[in-house]
PDB file of C-alpha atoms in Angstrom:
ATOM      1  CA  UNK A   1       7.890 -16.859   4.516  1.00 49.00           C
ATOM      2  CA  UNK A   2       9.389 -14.060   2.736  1.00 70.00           C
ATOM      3  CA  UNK A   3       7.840 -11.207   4.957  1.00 77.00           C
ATOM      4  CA  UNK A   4       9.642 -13.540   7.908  1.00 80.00           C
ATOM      5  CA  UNK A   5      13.018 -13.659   6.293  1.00 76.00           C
ATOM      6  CA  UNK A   6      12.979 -10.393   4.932  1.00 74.00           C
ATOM      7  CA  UNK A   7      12.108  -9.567   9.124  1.00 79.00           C
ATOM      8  CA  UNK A   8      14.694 -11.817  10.615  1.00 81.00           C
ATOM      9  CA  UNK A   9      17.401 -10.208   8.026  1.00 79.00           C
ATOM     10  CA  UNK A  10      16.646  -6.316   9.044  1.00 75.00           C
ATOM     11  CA  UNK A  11      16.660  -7.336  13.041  1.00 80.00           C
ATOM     12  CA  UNK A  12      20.165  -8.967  12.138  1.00 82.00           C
ATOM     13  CA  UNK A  13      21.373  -6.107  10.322  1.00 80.00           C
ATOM     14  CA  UNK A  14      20.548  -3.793  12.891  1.00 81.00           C
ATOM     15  CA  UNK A  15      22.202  -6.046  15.598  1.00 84.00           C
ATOM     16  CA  UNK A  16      25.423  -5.618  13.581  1.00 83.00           C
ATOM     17  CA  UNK A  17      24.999  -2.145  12.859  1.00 84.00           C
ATOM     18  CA  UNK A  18      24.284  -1.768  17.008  1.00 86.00           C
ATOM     19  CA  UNK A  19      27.252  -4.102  17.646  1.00 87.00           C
ATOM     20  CA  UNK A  20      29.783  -2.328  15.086  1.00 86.00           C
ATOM     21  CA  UNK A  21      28.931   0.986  16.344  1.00 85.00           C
ATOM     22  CA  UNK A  22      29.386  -0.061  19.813  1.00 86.00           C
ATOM     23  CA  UNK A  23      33.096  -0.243  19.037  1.00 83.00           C
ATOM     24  CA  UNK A  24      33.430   3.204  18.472  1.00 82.00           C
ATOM     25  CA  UNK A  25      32.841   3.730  22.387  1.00 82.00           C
ATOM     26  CA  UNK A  26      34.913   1.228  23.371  1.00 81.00           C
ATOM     27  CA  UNK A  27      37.852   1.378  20.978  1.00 77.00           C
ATOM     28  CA  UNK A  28      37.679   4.630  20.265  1.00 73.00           C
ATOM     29  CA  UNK A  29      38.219   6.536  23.385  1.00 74.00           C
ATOM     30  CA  UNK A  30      41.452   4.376  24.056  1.00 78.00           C
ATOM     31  CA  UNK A  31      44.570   5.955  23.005  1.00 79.00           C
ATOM     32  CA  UNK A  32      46.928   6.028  20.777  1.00 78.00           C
ATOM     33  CA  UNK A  33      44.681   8.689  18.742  1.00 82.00           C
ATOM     34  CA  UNK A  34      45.145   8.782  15.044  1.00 84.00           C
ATOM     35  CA  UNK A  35      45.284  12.962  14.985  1.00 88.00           C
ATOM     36  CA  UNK A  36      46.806  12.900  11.443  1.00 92.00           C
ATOM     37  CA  UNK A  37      44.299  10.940   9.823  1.00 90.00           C
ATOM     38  CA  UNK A  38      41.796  12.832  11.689  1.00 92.00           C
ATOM     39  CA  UNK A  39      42.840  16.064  10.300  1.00 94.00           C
ATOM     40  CA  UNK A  40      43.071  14.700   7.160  1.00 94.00           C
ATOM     41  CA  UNK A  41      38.906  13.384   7.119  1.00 94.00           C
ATOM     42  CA  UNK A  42      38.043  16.542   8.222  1.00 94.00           C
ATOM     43  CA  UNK A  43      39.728  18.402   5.307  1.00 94.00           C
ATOM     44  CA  UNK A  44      37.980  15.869   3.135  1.00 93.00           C
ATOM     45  CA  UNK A  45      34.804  15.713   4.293  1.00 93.00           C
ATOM     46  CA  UNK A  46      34.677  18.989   5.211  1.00 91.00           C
ATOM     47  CA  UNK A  47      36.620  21.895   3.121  1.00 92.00           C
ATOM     48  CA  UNK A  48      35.698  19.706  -0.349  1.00 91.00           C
ATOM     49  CA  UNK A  49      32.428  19.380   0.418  1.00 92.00           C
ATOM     50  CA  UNK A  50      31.879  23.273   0.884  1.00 93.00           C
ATOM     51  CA  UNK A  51      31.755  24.103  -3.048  1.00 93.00           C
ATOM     52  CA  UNK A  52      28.708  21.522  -3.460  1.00 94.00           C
ATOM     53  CA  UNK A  53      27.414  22.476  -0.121  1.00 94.00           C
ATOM     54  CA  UNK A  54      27.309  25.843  -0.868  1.00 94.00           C
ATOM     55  CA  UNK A  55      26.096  25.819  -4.705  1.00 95.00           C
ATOM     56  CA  UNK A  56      23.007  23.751  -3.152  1.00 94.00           C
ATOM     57  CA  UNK A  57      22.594  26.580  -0.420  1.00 94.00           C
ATOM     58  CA  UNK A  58      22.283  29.209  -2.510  1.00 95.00           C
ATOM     59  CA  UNK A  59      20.133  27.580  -4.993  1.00 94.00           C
ATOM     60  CA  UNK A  60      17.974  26.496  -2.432  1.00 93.00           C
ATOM     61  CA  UNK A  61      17.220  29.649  -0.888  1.00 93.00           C
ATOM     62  CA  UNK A  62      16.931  31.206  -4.667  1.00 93.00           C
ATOM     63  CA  UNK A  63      14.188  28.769  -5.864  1.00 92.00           C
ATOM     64  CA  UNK A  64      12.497  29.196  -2.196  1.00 91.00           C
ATOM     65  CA  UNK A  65      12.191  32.947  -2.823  1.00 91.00           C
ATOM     66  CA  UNK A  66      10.986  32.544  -5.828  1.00 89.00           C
ATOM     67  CA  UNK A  67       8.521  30.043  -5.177  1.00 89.00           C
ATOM     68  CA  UNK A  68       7.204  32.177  -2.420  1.00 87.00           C
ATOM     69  CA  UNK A  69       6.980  35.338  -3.050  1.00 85.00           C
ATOM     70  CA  UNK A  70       4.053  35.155  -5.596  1.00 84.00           C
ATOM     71  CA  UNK A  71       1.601  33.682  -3.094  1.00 84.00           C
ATOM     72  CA  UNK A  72       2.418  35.808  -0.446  1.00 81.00           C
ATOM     73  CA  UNK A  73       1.871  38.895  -2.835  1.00 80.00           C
ATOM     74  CA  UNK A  74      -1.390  37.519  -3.839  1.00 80.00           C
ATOM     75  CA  UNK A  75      -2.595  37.404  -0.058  1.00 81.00           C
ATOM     76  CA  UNK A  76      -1.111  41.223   0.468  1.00 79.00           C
ATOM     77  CA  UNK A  77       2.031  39.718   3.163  1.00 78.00           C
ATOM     78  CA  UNK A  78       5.175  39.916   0.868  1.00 79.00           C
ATOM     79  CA  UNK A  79       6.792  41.780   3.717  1.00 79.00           C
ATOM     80  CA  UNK A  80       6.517  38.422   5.807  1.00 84.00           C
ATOM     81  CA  UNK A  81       8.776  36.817   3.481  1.00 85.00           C
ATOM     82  CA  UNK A  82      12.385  37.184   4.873  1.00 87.00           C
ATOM     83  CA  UNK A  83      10.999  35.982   7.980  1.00 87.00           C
ATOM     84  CA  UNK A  84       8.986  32.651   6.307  1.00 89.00           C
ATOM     85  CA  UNK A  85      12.362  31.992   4.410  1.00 90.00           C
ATOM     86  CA  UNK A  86      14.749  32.609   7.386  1.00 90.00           C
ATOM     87  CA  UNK A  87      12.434  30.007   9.842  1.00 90.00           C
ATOM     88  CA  UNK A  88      11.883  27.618   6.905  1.00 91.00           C
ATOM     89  CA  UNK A  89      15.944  27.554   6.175  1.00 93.00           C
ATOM     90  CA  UNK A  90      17.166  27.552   9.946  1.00 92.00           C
ATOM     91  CA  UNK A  91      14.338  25.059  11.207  1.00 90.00           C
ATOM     92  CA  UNK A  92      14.241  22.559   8.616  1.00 91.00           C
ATOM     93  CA  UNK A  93      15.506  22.932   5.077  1.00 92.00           C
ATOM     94  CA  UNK A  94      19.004  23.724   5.798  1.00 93.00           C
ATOM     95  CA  UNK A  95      20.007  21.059   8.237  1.00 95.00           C
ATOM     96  CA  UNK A  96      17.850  18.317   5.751  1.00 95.00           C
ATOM     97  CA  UNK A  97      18.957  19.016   2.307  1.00 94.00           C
ATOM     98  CA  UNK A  98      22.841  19.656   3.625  1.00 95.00           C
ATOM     99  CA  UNK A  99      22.971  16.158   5.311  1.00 96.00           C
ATOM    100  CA  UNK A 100      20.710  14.825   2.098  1.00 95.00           C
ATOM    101  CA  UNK A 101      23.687  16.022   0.052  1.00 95.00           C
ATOM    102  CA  UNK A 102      26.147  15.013   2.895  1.00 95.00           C
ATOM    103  CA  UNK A 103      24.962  11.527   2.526  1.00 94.00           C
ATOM    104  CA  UNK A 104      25.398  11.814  -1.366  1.00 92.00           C
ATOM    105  CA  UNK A 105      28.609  12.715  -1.075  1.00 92.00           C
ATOM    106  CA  UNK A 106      30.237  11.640   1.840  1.00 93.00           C
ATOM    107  CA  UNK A 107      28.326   8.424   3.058  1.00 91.00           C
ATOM    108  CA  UNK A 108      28.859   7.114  -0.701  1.00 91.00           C
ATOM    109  CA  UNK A 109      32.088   8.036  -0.890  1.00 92.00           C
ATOM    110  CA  UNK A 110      33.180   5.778   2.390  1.00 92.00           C
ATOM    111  CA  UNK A 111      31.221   3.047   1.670  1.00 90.00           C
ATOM    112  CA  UNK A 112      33.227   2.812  -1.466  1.00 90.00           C
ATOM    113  CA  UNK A 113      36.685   3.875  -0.624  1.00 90.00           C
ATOM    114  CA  UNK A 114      36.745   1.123   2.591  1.00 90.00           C
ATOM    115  CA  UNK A 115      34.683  -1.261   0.109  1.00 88.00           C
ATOM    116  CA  UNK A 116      37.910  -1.494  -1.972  1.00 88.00           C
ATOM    117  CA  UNK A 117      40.411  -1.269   0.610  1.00 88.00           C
ATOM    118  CA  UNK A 118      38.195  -4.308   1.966  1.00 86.00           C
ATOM    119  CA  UNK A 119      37.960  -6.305  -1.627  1.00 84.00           C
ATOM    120  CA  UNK A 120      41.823  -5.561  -2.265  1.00 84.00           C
ATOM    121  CA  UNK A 121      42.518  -6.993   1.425  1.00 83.00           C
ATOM    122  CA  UNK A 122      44.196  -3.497   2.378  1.00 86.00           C
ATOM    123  CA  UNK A 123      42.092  -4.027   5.826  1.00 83.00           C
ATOM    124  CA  UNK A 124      43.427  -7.228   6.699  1.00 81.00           C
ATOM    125  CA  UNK A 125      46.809  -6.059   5.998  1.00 85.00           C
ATOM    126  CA  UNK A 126      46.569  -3.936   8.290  1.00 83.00           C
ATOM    127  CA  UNK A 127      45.671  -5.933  11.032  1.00 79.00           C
ATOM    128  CA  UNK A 128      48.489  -8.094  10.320  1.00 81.00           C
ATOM    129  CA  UNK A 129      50.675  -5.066  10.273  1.00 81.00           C
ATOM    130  CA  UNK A 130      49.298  -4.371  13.843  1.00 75.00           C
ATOM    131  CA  UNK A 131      47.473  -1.762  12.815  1.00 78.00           C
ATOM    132  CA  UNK A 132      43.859  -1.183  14.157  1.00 82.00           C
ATOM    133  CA  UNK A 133      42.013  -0.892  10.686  1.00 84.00           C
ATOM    134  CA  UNK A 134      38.961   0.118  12.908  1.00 86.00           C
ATOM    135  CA  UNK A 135      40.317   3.191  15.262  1.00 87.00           C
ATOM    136  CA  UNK A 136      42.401   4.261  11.803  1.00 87.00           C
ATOM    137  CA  UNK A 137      39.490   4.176   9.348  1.00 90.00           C
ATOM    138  CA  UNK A 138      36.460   3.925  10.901  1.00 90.00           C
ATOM    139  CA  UNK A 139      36.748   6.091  14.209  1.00 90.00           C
ATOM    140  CA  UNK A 140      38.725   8.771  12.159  1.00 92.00           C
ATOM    141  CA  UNK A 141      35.731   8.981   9.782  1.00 93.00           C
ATOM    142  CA  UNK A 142      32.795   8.989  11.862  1.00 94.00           C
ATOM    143  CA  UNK A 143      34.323  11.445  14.356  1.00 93.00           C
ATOM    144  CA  UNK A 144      35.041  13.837  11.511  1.00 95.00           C
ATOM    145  CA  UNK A 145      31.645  13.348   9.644  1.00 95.00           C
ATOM    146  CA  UNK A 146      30.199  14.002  13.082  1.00 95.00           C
ATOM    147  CA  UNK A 147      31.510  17.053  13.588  1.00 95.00           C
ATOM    148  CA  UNK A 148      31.665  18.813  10.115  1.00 95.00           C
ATOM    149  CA  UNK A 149      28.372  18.552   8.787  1.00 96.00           C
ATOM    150  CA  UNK A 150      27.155  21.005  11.658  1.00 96.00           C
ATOM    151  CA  UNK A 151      29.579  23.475  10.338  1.00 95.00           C
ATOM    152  CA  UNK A 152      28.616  22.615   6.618  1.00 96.00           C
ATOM    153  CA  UNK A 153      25.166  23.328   7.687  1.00 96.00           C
ATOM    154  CA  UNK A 154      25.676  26.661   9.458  1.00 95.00           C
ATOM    155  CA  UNK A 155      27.339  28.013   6.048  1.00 95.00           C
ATOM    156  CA  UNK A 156      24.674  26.205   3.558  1.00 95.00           C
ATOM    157  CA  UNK A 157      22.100  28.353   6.261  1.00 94.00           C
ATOM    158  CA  UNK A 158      23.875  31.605   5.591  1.00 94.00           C
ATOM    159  CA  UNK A 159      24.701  30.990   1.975  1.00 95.00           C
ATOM    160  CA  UNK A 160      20.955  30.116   1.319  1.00 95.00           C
ATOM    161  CA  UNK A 161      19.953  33.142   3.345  1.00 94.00           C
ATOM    162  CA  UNK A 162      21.935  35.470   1.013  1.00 94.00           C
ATOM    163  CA  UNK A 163      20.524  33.806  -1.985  1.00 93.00           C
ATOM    164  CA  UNK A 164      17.007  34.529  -0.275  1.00 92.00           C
ATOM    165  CA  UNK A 165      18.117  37.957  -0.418  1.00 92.00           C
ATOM    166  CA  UNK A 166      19.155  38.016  -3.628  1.00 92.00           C
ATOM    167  CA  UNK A 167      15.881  36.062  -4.791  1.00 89.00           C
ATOM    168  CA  UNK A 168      13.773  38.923  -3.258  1.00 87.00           C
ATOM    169  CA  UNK A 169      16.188  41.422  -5.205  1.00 87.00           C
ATOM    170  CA  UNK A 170      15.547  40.012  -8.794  1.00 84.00           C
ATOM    171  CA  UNK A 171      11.635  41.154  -7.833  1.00 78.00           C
ATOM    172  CA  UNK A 172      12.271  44.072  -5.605  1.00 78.00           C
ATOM    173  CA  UNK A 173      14.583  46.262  -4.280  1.00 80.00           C
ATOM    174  CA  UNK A 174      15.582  45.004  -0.383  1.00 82.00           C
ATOM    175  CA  UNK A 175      17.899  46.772   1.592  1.00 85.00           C
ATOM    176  CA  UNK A 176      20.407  44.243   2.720  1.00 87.00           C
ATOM    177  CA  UNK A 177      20.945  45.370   6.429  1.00 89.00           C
ATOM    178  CA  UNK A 178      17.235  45.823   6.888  1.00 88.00           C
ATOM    179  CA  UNK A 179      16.264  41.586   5.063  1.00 88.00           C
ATOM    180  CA  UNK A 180      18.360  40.054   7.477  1.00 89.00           C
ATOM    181  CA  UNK A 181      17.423  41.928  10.641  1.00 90.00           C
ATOM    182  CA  UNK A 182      13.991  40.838  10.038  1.00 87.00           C
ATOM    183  CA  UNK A 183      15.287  37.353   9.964  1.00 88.00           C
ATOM    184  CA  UNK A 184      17.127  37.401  13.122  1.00 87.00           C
ATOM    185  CA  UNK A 185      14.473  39.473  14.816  1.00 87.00           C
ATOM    186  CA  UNK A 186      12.107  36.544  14.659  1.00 85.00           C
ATOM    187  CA  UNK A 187      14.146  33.504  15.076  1.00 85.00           C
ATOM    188  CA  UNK A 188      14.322  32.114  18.529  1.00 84.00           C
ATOM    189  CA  UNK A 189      16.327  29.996  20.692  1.00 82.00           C
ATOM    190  CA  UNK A 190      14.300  26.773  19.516  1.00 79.00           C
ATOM    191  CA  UNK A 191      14.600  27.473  16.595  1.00 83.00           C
ATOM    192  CA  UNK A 192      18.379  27.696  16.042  1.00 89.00           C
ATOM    193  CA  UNK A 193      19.247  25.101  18.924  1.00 89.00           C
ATOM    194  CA  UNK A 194      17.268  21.935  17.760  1.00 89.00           C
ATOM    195  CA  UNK A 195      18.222  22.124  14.203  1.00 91.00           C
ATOM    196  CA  UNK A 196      21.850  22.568  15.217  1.00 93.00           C
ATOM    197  CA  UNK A 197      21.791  19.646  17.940  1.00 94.00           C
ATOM    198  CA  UNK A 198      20.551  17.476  15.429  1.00 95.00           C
ATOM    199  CA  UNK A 199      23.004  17.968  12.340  1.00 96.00           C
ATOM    200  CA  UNK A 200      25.352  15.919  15.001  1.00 96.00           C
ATOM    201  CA  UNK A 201      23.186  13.256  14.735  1.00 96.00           C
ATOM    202  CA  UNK A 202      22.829  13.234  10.780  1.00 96.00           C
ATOM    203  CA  UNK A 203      26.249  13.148  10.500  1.00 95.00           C
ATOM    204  CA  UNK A 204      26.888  10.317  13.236  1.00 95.00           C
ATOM    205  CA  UNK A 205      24.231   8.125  11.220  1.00 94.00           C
ATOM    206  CA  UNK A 206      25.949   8.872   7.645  1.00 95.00           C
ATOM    207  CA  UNK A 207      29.520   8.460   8.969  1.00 94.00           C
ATOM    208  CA  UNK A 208      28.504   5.000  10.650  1.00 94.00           C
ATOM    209  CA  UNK A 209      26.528   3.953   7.950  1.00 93.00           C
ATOM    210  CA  UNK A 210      28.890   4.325   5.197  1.00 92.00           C
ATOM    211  CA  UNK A 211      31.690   2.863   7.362  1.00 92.00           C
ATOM    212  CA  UNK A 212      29.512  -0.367   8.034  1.00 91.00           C
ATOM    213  CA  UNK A 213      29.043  -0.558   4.692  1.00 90.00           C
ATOM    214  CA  UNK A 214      32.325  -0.334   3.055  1.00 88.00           C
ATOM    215  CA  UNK A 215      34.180  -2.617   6.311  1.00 87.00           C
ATOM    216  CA  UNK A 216      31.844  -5.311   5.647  1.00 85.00           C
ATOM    217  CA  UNK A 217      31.836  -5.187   2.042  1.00 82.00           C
ATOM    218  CA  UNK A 218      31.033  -8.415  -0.196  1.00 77.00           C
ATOM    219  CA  UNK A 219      33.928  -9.058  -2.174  1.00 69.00           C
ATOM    220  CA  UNK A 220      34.298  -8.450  -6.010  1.00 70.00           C
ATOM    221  CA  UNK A 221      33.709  -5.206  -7.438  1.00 72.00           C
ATOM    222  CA  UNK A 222      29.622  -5.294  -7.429  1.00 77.00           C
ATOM    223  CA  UNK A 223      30.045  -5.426  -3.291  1.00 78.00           C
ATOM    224  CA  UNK A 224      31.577  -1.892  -3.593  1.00 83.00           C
ATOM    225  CA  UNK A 225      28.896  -0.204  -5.632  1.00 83.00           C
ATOM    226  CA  UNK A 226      26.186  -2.663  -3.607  1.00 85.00           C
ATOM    227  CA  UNK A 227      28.140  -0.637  -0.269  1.00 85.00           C
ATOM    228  CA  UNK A 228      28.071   2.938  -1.605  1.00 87.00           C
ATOM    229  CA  UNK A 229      24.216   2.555  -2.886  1.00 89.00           C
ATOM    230  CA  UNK A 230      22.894   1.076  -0.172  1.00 88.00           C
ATOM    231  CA  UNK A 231      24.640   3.717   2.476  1.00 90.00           C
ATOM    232  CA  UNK A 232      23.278   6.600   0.888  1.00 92.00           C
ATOM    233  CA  UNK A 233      19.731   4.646   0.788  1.00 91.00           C
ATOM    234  CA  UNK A 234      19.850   3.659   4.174  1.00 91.00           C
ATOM    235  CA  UNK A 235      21.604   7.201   5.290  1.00 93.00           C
ATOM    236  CA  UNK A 236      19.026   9.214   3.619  1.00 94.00           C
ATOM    237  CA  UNK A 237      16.664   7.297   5.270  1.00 93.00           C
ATOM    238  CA  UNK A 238      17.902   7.692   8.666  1.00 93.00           C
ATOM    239  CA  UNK A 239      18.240  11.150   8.284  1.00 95.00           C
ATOM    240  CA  UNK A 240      14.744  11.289   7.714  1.00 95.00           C
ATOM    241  CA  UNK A 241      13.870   8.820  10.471  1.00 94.00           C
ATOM    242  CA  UNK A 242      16.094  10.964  13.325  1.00 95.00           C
ATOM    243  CA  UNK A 243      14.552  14.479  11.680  1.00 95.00           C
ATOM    244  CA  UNK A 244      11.170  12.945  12.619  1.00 93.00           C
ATOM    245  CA  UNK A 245      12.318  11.701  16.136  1.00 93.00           C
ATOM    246  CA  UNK A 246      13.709  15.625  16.613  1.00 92.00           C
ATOM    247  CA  UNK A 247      10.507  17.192  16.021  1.00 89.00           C
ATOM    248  CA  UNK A 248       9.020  15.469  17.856  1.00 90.00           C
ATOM    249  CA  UNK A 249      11.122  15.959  20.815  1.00 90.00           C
ATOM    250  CA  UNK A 250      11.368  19.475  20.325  1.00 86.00           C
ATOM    251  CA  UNK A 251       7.727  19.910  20.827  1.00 84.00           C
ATOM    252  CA  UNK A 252       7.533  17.712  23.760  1.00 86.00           C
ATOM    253  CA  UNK A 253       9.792  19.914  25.263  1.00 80.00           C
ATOM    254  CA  UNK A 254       7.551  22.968  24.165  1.00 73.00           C
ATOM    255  CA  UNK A 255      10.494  24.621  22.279  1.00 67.00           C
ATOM    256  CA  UNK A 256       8.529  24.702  18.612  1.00 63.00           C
TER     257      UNK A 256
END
């Protein structure tokens, strides 16, 4: 019985999920546009999430130097490894770990912020104000989470490419010019295109996620940590779930 309820809940949840992000299409496309509060998501989701963004970047391409560069002696190919780091950054590790933080961050961070404006009945003043709490919290949100983590991601890339560089450094001496035209020399069109395409779709899942969350928050203070925990469980896990899907479709298509 258990297994059946625990079943009928997680088709139900997904129907709302389906049904709530279904109004973005619909209500979102009609004017008038919030700009302002547009603008202002993007700044926050955006420009205060570089510092983190970029911290983990350049850590992450460090440690991946590091971690290489040993084995790769061993078997006599250390020259390979701006190339291994560049693919393994571009392809896969850059776009993951930058939405995995993205989801820490960001998807958290809505779920809770609408979780209180929902608990202190800010939302349903705003309805009565004639306000559309949906096109003014939720559209503004998900648009803007959509559309910066790709940009996020292209500077965590580059960031973690230059602490590649200076991981190889601490070892050897690299010219500069001469790491990072062996990088670009080998990447390909499928390999930047796919992992780009699909940093829209992390940061459509997080934004949604964490706004489902948060509007539809229980009431009393344990629904708003309840909201922010379980959208950065459930975005994490779609992030994975979508990365899976895009591999997948990217060799279909024969562009691995």
């Amino acid at each position: 019985m258990d297994i059946i309820a625990k079943t009928r809940d997680f088709l139900n949840q997904t129907g709302y999920i389906a049904r709530f992000t279904g109004q973005l299409f619909t209500l979102a496309a009609k004017p008038p546009y919030e700009i302002k509060e547009f603008l202002s998501q993007c700044y926050i989701i955006g420009y205060r999430s570089l510092p983190l963004v970029a911290l983990t970047g350049f850590i992450m391409g460090l440690v991946l130097t590091m971690q290489l560069r040993p084995s790769l002696v061993y078997y006599g190919v250390q020259s390979q490894l701006p190339v291994m780091v560049g693919i393994a950054i571009v392809r896969e590790i850059g776009p993951v770990i930058t939405a995995l933080i993205f989801a820490g961050k960001i998807g958290s961070s809505i779920g809770a912020e609408l979780g209180s404006m929902k608990v202190t009945e800010q939302i349903d003043a705003m309805e009565v104000s004639g306000t559309n709490p949906y096109k003014y919290l939720v559209a503004t949100r998900v648009v803007a989470g959509t559309l910066m983590l790709p940009v996020l991601t292209m500077l965590a890339d580059a960031i973690s490419l230059f602490g590649a560089y200076v991981g190889v450094n601490i070892s050897a001496v690299t010219n500069f010019r001469l790491f990072f035209m062996q990088i670009l020399k080998t990447l390909e069109f499928g390999d930047v295109l796919p992992a780009f395409i699909k940093t829209f779709f992390f940061g459509f899942a997080v934004s949604i996620v964490g706004c489902y969350k948060g509007y539809n928050s229980n009431r009393g203070t344990r629904g708003v940590g309840n909201s922010a925990n379980t959208a950065v469980v459930l975005s994490s896990v779609l992030i994975f779930i979508i990365d899976l899907l895009a591999v997948q479709i990217t060799a279909l298509l024969g562009l691995n």
